[in-house]
PDB file of C-alpha atoms (C1' of nucleotides) in Angstrom:
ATOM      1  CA  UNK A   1       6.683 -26.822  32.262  1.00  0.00           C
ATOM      2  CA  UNK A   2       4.765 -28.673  29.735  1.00  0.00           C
ATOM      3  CA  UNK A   3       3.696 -27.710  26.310  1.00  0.00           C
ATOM      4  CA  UNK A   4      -0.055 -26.425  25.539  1.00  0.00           C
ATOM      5  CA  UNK A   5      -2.113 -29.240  24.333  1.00  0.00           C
ATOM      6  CA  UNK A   6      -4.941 -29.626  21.727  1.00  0.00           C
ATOM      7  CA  UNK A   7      -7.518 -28.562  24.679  1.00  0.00           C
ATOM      8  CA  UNK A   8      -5.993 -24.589  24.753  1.00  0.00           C
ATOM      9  CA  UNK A   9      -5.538 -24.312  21.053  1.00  0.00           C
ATOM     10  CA  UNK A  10      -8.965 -25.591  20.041  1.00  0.00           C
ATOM     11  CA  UNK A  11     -10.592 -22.659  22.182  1.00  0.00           C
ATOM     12  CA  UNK A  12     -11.612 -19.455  20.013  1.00  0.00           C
ATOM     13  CA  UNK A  13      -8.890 -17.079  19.572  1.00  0.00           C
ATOM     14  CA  UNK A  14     -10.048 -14.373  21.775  1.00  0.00           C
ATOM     15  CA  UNK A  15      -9.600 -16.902  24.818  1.00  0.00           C
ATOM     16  CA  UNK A  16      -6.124 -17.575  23.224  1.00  0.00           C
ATOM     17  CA  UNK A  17      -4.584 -14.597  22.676  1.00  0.00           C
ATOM     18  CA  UNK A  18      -5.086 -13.512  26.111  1.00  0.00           C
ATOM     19  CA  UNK A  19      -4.202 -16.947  27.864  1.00  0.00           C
ATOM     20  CA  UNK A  20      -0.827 -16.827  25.566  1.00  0.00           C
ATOM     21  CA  UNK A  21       0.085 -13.980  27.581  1.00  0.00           C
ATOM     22  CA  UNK A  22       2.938 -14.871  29.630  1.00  0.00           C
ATOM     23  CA  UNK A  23       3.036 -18.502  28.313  1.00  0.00           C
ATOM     24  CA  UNK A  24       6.856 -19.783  26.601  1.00  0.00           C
ATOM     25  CA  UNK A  25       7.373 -19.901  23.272  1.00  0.00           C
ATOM     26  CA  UNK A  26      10.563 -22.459  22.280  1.00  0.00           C
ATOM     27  CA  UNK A  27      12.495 -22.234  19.125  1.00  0.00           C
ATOM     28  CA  UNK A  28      15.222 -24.990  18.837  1.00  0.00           C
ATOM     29  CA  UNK A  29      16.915 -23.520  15.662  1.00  0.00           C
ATOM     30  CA  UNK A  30      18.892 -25.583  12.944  1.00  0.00           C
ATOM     31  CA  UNK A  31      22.663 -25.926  14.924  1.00  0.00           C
ATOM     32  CA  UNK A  32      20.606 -27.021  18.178  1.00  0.00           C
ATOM     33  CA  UNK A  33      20.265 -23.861  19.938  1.00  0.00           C
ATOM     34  CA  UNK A  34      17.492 -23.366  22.072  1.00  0.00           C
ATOM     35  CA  UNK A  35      15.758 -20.194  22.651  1.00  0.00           C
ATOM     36  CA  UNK A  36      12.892 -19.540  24.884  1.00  0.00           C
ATOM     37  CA  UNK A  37      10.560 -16.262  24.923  1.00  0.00           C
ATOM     38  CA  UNK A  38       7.675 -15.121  27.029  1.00  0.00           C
ATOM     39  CA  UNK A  39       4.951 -14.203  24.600  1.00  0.00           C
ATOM     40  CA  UNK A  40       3.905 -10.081  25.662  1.00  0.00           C
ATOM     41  CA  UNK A  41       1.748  -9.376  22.704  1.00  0.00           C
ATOM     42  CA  UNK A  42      -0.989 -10.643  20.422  1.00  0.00           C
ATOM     43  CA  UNK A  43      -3.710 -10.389  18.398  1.00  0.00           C
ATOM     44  CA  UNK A  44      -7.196 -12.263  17.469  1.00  0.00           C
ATOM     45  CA  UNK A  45      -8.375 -12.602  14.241  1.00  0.00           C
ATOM     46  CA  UNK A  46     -11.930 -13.886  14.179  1.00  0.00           C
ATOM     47  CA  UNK A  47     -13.434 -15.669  11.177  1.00  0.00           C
ATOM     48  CA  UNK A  48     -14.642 -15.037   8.018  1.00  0.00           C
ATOM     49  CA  UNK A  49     -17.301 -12.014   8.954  1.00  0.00           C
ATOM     50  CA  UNK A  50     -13.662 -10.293  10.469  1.00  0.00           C
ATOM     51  CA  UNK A  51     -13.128  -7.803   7.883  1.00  0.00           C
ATOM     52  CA  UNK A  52      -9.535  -7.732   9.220  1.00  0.00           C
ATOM     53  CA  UNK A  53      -8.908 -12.070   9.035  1.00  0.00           C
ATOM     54  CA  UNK A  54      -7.357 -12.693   6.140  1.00  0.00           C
ATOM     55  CA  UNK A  55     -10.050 -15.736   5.968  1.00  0.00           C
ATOM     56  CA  UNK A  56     -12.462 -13.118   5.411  1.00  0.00           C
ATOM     57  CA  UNK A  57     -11.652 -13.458   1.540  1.00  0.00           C
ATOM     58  CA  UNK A  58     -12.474 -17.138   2.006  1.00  0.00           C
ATOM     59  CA  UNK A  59     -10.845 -20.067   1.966  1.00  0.00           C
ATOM     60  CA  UNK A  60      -7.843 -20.123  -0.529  1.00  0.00           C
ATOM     61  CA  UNK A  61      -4.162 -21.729  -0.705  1.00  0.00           C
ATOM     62  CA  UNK A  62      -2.960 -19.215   1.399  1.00  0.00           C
ATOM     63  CA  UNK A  63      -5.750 -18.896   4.002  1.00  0.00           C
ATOM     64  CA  UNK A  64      -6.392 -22.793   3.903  1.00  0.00           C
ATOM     65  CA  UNK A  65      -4.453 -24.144   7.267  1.00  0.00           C
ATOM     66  CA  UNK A  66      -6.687 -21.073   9.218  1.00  0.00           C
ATOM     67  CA  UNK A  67      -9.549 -23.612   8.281  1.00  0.00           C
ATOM     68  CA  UNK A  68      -7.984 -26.332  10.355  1.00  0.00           C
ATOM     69  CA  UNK A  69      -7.846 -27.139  13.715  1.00  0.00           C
ATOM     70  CA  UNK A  70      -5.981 -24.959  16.336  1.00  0.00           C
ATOM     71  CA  UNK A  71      -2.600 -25.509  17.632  1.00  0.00           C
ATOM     72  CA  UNK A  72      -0.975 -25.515  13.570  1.00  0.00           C
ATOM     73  CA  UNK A  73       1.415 -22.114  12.420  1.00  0.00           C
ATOM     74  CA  UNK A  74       0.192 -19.875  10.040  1.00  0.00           C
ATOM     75  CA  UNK A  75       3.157 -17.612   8.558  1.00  0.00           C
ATOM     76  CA  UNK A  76       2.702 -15.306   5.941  1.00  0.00           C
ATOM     77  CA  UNK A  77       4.970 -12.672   4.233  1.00  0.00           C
ATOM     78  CA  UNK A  78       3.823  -8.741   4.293  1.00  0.00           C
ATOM     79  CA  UNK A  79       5.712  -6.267   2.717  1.00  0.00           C
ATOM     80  CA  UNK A  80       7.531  -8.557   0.754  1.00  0.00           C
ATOM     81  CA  UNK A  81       9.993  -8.793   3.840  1.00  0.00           C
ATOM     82  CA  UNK A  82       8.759  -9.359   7.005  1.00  0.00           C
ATOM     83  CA  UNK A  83       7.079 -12.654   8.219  1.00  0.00           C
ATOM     84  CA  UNK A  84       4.457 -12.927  10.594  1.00  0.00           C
ATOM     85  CA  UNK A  85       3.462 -15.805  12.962  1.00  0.00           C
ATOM     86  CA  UNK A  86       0.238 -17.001  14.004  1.00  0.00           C
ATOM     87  CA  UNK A  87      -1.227 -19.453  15.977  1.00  0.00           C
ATOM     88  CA  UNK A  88      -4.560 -21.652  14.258  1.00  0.00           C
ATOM     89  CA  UNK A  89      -7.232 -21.570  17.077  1.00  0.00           C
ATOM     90  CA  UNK A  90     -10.634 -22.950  17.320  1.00  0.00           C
ATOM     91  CA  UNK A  91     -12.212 -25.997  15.329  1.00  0.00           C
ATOM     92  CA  UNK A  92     -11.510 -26.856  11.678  1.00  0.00           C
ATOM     93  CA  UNK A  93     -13.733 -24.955   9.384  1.00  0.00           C
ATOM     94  CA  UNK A  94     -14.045 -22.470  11.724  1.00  0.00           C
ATOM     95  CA  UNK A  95     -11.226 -19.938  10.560  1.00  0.00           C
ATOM     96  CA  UNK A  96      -9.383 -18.013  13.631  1.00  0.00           C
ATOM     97  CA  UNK A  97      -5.801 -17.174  14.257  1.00  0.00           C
ATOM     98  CA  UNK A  98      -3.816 -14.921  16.721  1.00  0.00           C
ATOM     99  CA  UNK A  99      -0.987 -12.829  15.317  1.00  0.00           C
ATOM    100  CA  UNK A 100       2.116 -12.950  18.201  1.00  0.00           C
ATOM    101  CA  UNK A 101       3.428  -9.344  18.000  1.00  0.00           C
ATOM    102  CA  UNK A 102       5.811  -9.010  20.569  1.00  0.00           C
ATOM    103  CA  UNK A 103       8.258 -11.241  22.279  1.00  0.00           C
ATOM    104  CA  UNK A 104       9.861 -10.238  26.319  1.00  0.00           C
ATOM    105  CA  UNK A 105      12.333  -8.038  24.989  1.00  0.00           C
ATOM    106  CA  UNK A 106      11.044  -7.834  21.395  1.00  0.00           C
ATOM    107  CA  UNK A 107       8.517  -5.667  20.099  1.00  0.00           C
ATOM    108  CA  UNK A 108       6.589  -5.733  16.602  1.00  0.00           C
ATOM    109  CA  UNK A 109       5.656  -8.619  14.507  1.00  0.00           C
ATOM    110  CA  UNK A 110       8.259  -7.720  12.023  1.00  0.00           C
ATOM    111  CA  UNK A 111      11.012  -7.970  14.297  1.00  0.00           C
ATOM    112  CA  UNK A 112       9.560 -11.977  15.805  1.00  0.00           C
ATOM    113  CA  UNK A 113       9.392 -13.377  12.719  1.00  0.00           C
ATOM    114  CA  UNK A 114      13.144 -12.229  12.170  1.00  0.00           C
ATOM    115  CA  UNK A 115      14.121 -13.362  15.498  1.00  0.00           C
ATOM    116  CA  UNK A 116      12.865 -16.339  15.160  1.00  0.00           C
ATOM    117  CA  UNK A 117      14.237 -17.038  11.897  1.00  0.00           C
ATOM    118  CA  UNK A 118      10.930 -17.716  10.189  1.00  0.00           C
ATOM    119  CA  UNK A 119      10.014 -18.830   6.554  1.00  0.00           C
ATOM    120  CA  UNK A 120       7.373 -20.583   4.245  1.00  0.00           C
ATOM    121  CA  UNK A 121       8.485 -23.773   5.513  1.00  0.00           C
ATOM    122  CA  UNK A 122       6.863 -23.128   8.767  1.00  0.00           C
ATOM    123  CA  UNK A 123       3.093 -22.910   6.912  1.00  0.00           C
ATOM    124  CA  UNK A 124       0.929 -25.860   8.856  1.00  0.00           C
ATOM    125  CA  UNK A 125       3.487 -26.814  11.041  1.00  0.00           C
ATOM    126  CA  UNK A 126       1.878 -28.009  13.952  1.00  0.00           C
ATOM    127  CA  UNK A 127       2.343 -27.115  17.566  1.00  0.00           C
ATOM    128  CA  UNK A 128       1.872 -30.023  19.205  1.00  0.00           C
ATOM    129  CA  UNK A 129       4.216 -31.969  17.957  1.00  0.00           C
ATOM    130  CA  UNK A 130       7.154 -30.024  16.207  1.00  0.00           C
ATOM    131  CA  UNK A 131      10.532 -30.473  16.957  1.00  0.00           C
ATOM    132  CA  UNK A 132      11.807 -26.866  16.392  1.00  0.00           C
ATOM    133  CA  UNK A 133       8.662 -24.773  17.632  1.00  0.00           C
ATOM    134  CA  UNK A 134       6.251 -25.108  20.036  1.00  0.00           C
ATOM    135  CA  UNK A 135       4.495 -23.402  23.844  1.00  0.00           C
ATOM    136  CA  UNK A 136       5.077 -24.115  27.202  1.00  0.00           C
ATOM    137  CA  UNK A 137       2.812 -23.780  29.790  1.00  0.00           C
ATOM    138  CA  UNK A 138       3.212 -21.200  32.290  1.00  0.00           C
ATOM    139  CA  UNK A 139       1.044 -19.379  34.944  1.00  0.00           C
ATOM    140  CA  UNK A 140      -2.087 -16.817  33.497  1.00  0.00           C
ATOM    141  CA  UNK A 141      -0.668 -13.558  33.558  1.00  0.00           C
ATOM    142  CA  UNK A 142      -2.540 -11.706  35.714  1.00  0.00           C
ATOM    143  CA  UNK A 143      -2.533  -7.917  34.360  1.00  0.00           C
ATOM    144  CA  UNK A 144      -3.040  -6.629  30.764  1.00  0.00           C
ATOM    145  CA  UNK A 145      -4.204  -3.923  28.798  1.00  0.00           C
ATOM    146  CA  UNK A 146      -6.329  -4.901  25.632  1.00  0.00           C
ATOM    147  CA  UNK A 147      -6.000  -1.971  22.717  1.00  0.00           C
ATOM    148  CA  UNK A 148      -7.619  -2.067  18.904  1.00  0.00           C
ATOM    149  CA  UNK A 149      -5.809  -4.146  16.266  1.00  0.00           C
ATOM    150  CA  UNK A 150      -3.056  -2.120  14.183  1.00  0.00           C
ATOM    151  CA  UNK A 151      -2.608  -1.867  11.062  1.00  0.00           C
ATOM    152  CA  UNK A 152      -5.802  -2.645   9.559  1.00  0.00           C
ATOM    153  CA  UNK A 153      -7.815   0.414   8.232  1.00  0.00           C
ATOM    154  CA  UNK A 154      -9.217  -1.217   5.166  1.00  0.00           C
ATOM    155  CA  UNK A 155     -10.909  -3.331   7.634  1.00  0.00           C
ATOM    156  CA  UNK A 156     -13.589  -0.182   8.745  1.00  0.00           C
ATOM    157  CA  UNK A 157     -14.535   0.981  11.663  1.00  0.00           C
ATOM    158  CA  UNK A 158     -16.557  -1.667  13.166  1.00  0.00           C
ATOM    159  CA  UNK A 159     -13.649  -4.117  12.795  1.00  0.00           C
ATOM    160  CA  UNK A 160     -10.812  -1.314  13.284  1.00  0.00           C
ATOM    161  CA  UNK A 161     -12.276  -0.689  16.920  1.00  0.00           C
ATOM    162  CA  UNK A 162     -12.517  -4.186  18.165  1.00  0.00           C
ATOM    163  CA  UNK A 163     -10.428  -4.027  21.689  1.00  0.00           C
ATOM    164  CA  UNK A 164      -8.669  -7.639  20.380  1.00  0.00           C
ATOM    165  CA  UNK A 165      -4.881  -6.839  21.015  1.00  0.00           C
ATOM    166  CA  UNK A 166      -3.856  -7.825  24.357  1.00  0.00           C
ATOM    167  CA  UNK A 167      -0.393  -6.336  25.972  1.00  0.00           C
ATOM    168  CA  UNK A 168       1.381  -8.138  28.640  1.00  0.00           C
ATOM    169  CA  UNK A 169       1.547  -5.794  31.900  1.00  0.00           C
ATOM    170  CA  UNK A 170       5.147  -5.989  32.803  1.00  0.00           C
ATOM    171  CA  UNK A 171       7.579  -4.026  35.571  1.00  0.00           C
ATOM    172  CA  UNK A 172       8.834  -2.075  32.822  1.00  0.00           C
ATOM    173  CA  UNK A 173       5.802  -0.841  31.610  1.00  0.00           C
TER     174      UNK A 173
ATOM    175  C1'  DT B   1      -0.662 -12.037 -17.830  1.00  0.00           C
ATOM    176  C1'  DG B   2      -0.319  -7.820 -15.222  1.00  0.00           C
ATOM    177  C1'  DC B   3      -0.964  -4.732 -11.300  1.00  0.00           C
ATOM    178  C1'  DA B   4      -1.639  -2.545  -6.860  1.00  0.00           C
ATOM    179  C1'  DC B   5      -1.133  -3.295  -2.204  1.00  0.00           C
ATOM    180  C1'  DG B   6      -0.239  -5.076   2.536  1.00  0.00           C
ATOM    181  C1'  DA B   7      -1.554  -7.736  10.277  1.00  0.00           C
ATOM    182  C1'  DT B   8       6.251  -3.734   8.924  1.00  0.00           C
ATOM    183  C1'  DC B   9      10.618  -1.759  10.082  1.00  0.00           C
ATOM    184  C1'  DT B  10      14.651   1.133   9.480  1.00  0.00           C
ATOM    185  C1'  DC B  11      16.985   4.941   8.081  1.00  0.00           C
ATOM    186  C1'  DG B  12      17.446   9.921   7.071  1.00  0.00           C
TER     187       DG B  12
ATOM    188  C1'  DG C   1       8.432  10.833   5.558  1.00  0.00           C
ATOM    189  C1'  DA C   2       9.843   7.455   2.096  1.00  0.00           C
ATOM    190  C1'  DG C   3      11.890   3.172   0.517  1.00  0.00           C
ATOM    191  C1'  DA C   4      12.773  -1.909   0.574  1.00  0.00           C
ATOM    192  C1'  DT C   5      10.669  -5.974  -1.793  1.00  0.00           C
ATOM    193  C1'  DC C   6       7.374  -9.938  -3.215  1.00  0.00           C
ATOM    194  C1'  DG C   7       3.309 -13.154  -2.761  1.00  0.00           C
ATOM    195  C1'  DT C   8      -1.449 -12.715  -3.263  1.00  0.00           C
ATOM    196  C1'  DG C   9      -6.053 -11.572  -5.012  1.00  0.00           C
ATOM    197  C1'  DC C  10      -8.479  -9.456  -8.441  1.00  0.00           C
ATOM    198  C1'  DA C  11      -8.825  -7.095 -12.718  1.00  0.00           C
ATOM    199  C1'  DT C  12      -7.653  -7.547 -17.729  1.00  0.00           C
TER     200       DT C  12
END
DNA sequence: TGCACGATCTCG
DNA sequence: GAGATCGTGCAT
């Protein structure tokens, strides 16, 4: 398999969250290990007029690499504990990310950015050619349910009720 | 310069 | 059901 290419990133994050569905994500961590997970869950954020995109308080030094073009990380801490990965999609100036919430065999975006041993240093690393993170293609999954976005109630109900989380239909659920 | 809060999880 | 724990955005 090959890894995703400027072409899939640059498309708006609605078309990428659901095409990562099924797709590899690689992690080649500091001693050389190499650990490979199908992506099962994610979320769209849409722009600045998305209540719920943290772009949607404009551009600023933590929102800034959601401003450039797709295929770069965007990490952030909540909670002062957990951090969270996303994905850049869509052209530069046009801010759009999708949040990867659960890993085969790993559930909540808490728990991936633990697995995979994220930190700040991963802000704006790019994709396409990173040597310790990066997608593989793999074959469009062919069944999933799309749900509303979690955790976001200050976003209101317009927002709160877009159907822009996409779950990964597997035999075990 | 200070403060309240969040795209969460775990434990009791 | 509450605590852990800290960077960020906005008020002072």
């Amino acid at each position: 398999m090959s890894r995703l290419t400027s072409d899939f990133y640059t498309q708006d994050a609605i078309t990428v969250a659901e095409k990562l569905l099924g797709k590899v994500l690689v992690r080649i961590r500091e001693d050389g290990t190499e650990s490979r997970y199908i992506i099962t869950e994610t979320e769209a954020y849409l722009g600045e007029e998305d209540l719920a995109c943290h772009a949607s308080k404009g551009r600023t030094k933590r929102t800034e690499v959601m401003y450039s073009e797709g295929g770069h990380v965007y990490v952030y801490l909540i909670y002062g504990m957990y951090w969270m990965f996303n994905i850049v999609t869509g052209d530069k100036d046009y801010p759009q990310a999708v949040l990867i919430r659960g890993l085969a065999n790993i559930t909540g975006s808490g728990k991936v950015g633990r697995e995979l041993g994220l930190d700040k240093s991963f802000y704006g690393e790019s994709l396409l050619n990173s040597e310790r993170i990066w997608i593989e293609d793999a074959p469009d999954a062919m069944n999933y349910l799309t749900a509303p976005r979690v955790g976001i109630d200050y976003a209101g109900e317009i927002w709160k009720s877009k159907p822009w989380r996409f779950i990964l239909q597997t035999s075990e659920n």
